mmCIF file with all atom_site columns, C-alpha atoms in Angstrom:
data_model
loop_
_atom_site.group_PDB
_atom_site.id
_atom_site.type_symbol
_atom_site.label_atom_id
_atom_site.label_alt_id
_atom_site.label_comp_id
_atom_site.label_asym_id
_atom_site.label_entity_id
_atom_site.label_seq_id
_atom_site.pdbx_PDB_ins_code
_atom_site.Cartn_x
_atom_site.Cartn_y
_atom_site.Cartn_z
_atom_site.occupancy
_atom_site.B_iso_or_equiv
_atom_site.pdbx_formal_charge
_atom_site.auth_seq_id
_atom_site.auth_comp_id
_atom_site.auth_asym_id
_atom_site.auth_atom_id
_atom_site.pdbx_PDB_model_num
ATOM 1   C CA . UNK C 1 1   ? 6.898   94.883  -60.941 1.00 59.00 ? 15  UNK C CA 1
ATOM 2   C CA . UNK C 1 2   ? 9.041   92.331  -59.734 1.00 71.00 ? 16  UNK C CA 1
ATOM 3   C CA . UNK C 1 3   ? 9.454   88.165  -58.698 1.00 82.00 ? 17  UNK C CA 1
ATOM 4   C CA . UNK C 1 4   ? 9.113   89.681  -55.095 1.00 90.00 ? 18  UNK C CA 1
ATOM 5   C CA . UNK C 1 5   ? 5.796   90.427  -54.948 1.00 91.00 ? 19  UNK C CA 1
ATOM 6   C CA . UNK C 1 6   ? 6.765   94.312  -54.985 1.00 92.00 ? 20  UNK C CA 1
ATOM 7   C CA . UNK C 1 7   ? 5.786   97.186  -56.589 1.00 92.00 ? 21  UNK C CA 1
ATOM 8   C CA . UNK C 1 8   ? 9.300   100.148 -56.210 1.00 92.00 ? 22  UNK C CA 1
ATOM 9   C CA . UNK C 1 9   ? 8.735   103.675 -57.344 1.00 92.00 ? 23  UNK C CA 1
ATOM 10  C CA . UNK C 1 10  ? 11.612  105.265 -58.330 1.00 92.00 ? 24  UNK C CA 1
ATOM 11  C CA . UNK C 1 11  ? 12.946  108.837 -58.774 1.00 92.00 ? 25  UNK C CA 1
ATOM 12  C CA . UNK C 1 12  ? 14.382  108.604 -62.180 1.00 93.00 ? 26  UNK C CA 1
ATOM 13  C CA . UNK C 1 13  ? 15.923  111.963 -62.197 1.00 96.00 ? 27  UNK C CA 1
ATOM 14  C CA . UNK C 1 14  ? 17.888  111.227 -58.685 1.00 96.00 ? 28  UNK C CA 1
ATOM 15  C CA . UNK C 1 15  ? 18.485  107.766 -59.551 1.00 95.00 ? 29  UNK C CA 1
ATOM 16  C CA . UNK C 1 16  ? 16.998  106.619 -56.187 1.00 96.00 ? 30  UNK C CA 1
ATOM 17  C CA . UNK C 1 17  ? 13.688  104.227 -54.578 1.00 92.00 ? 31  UNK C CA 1
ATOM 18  C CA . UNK C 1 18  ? 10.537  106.393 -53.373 1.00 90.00 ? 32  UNK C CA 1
ATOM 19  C CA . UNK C 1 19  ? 8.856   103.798 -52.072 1.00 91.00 ? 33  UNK C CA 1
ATOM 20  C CA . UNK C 1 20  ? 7.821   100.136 -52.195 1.00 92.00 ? 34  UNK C CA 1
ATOM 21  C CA . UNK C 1 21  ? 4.567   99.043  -52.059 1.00 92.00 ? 35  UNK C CA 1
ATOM 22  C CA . UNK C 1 22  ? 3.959   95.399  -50.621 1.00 91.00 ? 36  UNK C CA 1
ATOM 23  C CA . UNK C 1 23  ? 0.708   93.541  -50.431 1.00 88.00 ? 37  UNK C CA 1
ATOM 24  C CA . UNK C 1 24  ? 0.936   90.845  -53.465 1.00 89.00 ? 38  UNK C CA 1
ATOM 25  C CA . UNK C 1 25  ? 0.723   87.617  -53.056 1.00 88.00 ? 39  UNK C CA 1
ATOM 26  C CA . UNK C 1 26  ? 2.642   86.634  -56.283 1.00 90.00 ? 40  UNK C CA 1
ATOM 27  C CA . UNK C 1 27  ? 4.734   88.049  -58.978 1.00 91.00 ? 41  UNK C CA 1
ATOM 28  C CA . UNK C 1 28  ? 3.477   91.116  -59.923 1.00 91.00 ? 42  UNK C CA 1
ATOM 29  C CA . UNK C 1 29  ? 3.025   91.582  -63.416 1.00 85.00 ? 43  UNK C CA 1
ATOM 30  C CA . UNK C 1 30  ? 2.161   95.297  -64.580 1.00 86.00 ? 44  UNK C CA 1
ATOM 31  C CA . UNK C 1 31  ? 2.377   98.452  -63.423 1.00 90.00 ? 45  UNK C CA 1
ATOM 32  C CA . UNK C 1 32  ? 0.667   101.538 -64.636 1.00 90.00 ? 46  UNK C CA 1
ATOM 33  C CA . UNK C 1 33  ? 0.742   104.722 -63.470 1.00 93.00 ? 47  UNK C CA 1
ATOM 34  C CA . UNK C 1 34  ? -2.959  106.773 -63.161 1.00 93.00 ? 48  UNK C CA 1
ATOM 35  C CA . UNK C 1 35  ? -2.227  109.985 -66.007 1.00 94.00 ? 49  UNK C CA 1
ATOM 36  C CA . UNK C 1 36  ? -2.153  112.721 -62.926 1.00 92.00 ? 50  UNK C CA 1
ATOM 37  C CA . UNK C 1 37  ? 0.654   110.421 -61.394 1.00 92.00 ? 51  UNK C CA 1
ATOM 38  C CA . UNK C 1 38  ? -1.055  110.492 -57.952 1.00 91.00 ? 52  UNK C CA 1
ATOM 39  C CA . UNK C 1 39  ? -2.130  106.870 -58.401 1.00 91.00 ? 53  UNK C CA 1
ATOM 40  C CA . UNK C 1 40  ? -0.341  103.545 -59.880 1.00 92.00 ? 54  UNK C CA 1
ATOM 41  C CA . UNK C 1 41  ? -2.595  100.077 -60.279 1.00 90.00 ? 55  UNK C CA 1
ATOM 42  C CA . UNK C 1 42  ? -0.542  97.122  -60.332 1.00 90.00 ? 56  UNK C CA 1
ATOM 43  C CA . UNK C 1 43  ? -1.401  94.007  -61.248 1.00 85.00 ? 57  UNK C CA 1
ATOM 44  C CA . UNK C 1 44  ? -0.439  90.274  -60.254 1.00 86.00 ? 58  UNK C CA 1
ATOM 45  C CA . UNK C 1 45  ? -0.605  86.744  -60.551 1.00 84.00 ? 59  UNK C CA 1
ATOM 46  C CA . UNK C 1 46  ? -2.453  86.662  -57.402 1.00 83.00 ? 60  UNK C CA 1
ATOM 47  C CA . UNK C 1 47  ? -5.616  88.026  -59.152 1.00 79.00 ? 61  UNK C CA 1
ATOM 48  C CA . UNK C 1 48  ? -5.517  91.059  -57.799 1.00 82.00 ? 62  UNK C CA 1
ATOM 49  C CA . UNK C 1 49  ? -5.203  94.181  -59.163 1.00 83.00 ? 63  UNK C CA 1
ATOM 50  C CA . UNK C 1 50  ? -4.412  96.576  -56.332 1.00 87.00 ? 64  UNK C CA 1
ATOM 51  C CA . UNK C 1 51  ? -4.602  100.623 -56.820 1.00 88.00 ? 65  UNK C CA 1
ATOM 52  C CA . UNK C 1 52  ? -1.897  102.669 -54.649 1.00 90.00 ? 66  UNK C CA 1
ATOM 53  C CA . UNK C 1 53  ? -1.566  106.321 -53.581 1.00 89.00 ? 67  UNK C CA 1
ATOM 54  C CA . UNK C 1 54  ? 1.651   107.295 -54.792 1.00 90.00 ? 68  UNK C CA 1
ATOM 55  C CA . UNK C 1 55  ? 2.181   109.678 -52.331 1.00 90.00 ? 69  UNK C CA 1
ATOM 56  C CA . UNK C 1 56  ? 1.289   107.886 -49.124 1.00 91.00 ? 70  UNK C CA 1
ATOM 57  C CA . UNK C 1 57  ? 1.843   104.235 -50.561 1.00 90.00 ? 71  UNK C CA 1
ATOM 58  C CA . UNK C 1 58  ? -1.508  103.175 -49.228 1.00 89.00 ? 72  UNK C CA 1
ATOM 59  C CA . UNK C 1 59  ? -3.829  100.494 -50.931 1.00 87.00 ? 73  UNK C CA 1
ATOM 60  C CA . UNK C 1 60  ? -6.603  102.629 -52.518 1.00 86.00 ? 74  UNK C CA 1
ATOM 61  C CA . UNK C 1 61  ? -8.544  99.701  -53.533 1.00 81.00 ? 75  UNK C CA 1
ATOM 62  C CA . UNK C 1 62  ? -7.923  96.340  -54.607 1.00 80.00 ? 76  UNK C CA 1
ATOM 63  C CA . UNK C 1 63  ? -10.237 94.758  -58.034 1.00 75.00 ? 77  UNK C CA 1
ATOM 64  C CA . UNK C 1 64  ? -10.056 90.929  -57.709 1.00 73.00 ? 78  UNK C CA 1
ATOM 65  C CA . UNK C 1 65  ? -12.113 90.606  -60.714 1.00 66.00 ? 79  UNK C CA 1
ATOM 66  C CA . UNK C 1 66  ? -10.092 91.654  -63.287 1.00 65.00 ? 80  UNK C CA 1
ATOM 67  C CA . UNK C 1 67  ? -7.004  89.814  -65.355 1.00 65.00 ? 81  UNK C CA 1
ATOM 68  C CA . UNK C 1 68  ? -3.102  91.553  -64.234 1.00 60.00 ? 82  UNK C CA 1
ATOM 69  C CA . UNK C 1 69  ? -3.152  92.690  -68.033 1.00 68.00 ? 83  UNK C CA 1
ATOM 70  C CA . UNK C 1 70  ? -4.282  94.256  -69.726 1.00 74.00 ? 84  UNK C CA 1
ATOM 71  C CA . UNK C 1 71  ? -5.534  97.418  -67.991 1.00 80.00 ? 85  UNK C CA 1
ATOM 72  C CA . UNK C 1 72  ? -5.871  101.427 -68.629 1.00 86.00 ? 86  UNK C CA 1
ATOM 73  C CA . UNK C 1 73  ? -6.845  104.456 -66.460 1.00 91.00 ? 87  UNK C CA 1
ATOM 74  C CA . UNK C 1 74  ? -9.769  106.668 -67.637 1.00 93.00 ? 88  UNK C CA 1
ATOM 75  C CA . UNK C 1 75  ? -7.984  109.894 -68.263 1.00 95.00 ? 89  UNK C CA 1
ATOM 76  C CA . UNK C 1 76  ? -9.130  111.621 -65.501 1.00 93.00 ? 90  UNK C CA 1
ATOM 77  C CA . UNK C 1 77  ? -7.727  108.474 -63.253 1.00 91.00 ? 91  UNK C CA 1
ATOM 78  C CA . UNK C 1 78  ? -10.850 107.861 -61.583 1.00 90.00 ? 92  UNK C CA 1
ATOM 79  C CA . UNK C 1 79  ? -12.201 104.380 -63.831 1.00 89.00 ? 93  UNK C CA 1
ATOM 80  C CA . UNK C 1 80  ? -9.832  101.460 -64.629 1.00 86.00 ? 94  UNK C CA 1
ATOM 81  C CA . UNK C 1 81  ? -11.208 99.232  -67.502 1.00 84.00 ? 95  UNK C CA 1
ATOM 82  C CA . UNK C 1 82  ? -9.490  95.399  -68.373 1.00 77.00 ? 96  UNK C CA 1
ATOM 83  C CA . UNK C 1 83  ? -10.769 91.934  -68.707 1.00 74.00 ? 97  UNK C CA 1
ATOM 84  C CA . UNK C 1 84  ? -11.737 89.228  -66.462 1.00 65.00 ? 98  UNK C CA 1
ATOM 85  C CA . UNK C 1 85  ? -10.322 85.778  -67.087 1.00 57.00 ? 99  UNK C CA 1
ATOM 86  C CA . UNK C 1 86  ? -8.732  85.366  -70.413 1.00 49.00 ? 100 UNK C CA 1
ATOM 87  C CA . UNK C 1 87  ? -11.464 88.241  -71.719 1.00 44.00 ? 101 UNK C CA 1
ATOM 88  C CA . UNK C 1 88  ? -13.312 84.861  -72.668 1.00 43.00 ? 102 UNK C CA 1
ATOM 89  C CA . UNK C 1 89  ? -17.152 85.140  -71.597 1.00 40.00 ? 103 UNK C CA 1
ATOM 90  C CA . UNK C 1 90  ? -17.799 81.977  -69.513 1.00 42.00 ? 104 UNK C CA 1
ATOM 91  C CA . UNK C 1 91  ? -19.366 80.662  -66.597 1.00 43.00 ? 105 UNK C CA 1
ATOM 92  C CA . UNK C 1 92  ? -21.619 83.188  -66.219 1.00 43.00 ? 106 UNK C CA 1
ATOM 93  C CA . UNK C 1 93  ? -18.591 86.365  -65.979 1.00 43.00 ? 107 UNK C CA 1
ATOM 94  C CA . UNK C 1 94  ? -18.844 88.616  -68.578 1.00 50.00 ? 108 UNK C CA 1
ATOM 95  C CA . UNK C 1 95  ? -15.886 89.841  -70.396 1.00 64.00 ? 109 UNK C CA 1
ATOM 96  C CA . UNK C 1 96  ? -14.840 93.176  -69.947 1.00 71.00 ? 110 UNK C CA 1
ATOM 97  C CA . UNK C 1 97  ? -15.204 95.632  -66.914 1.00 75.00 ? 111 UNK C CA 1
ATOM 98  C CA . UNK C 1 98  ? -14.817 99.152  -65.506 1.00 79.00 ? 112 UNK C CA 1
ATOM 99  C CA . UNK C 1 99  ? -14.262 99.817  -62.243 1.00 80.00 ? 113 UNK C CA 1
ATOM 100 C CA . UNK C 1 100 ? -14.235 102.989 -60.118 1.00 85.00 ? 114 UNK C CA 1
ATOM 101 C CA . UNK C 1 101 ? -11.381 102.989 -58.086 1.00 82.00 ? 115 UNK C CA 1
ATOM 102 C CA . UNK C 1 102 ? -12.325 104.947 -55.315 1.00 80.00 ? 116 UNK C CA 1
ATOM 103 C CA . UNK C 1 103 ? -15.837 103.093 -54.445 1.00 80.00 ? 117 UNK C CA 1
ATOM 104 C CA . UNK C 1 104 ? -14.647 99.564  -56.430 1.00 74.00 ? 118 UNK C CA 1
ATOM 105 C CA . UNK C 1 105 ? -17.541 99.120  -58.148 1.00 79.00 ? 119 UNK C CA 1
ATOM 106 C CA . UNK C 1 106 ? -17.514 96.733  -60.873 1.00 74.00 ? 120 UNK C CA 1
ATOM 107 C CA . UNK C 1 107 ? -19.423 97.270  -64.690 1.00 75.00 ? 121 UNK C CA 1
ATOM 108 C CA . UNK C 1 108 ? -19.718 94.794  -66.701 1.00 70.00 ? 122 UNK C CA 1
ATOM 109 C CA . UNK C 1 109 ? -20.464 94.347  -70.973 1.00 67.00 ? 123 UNK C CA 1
ATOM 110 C CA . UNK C 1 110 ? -20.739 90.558  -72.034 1.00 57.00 ? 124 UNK C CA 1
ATOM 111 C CA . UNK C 1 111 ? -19.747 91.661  -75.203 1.00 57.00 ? 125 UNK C CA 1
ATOM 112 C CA . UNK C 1 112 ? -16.558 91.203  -74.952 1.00 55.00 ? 126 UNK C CA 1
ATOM 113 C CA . UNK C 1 113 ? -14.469 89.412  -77.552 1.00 57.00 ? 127 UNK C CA 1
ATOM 114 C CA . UNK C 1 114 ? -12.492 86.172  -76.798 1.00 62.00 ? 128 UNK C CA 1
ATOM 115 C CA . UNK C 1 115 ? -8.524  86.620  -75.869 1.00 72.00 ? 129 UNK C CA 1
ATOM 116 C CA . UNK C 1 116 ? -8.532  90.656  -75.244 1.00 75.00 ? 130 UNK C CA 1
ATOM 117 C CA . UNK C 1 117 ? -4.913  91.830  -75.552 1.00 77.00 ? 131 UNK C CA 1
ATOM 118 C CA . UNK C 1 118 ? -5.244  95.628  -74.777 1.00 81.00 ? 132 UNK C CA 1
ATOM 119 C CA . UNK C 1 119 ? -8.087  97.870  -73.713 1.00 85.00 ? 133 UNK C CA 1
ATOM 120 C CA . UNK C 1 120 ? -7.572  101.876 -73.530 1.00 89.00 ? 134 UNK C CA 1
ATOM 121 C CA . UNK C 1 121 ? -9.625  105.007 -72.747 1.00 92.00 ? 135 UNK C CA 1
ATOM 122 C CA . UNK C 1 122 ? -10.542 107.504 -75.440 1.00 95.00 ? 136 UNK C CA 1
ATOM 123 C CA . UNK C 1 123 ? -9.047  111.304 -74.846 1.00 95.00 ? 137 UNK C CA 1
ATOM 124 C CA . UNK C 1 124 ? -12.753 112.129 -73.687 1.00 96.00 ? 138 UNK C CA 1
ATOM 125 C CA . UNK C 1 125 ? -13.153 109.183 -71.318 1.00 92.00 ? 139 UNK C CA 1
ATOM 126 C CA . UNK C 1 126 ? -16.610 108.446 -72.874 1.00 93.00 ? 140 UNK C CA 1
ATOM 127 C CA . UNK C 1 127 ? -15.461 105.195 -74.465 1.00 91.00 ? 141 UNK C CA 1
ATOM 128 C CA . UNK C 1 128 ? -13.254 102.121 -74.425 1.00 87.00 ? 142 UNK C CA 1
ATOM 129 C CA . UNK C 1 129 ? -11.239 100.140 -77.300 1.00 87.00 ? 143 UNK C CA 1
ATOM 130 C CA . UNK C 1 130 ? -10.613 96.611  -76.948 1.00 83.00 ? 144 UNK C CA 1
ATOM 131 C CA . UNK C 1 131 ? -8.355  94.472  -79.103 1.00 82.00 ? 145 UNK C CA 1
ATOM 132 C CA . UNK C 1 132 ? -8.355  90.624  -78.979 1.00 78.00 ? 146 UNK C CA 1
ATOM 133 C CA . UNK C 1 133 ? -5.559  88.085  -81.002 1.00 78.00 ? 147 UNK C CA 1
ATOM 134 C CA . UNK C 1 134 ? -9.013  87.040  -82.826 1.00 80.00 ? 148 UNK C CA 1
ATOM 135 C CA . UNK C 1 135 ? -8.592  90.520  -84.939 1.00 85.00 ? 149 UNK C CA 1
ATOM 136 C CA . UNK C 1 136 ? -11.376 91.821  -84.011 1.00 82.00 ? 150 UNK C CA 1
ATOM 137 C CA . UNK C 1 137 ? -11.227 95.384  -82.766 1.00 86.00 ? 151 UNK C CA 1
ATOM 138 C CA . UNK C 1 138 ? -14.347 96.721  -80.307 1.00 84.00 ? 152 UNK C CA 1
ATOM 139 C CA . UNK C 1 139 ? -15.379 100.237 -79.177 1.00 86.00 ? 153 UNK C CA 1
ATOM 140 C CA . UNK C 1 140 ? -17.315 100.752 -75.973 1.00 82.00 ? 154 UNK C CA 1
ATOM 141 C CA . UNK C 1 141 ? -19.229 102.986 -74.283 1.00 84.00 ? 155 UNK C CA 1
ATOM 142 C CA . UNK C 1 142 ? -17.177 103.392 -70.994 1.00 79.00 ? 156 UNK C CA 1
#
């Protein structure tokens, strides 16, 4: 991610740029890459979390609800789970959420704790850690 508003996907081996992905409005702010590779979600300070196919650099889907970090793939690449807001739960959004990212649809626990940090998949895909800077440590069903 970059102060341009781009997301560049490099061949590290070669040493050279892929592609670049454009369609932020702001600085992007993570980049993660889906664990078969074929996908990469980046996130910005737009508010928009925007999923790419790698191999044809077009906009999969775009997730408007969720933070720029933090954010994991499912391991099978086909969920993305992160937090909405600051992970608080206020006015009436609910802290944490998993999204397909092929239809976009949204799930939502209210559970969630305040300040969420990181979020990952387990191996299995069945559930979802959280970890917030208020030490507390959750485990979800995804």
């Amino acid at each position: 991610g970059s102060g341009d508003k781009l997301v560049k996907i490099w061949d590290v081996e070669a040493g050279t740029e892929v592609t670049t992905l454009s369609g932020h409005g702001a600085k992007v702010w993570s980049i993660l890459f889906s664990p078969d590779g074929k996908r990469v979600i980046s996130g910005s300070f737009d508010k928009l979390n925007v999923v790419w196919d790698v191999e044809t650099g077009a906009e999969v889907c775009t997730l408007k609800e969720l933070r720029e970090h933090p954010i994991a793939f499912s391991p099978d690449g086909k969920r993305v789970v992160g937090t909405q807001g600051h992970g608080h739960v206020t006015e009436g959004r609910k802290a944490m959420a998993t999204c397909d990212v092929e239809t976009g649809e949204m799930v939502y626990n209210s559970e969630g704790s305040a300040d969420v940090s990181s979020v990952a998949f387990s191996s299995d895909g069945k559930r979802v850690v959280s970890g917030a800077k208020n030490k507390l440590v959750k485990i979800w069903n995804a």
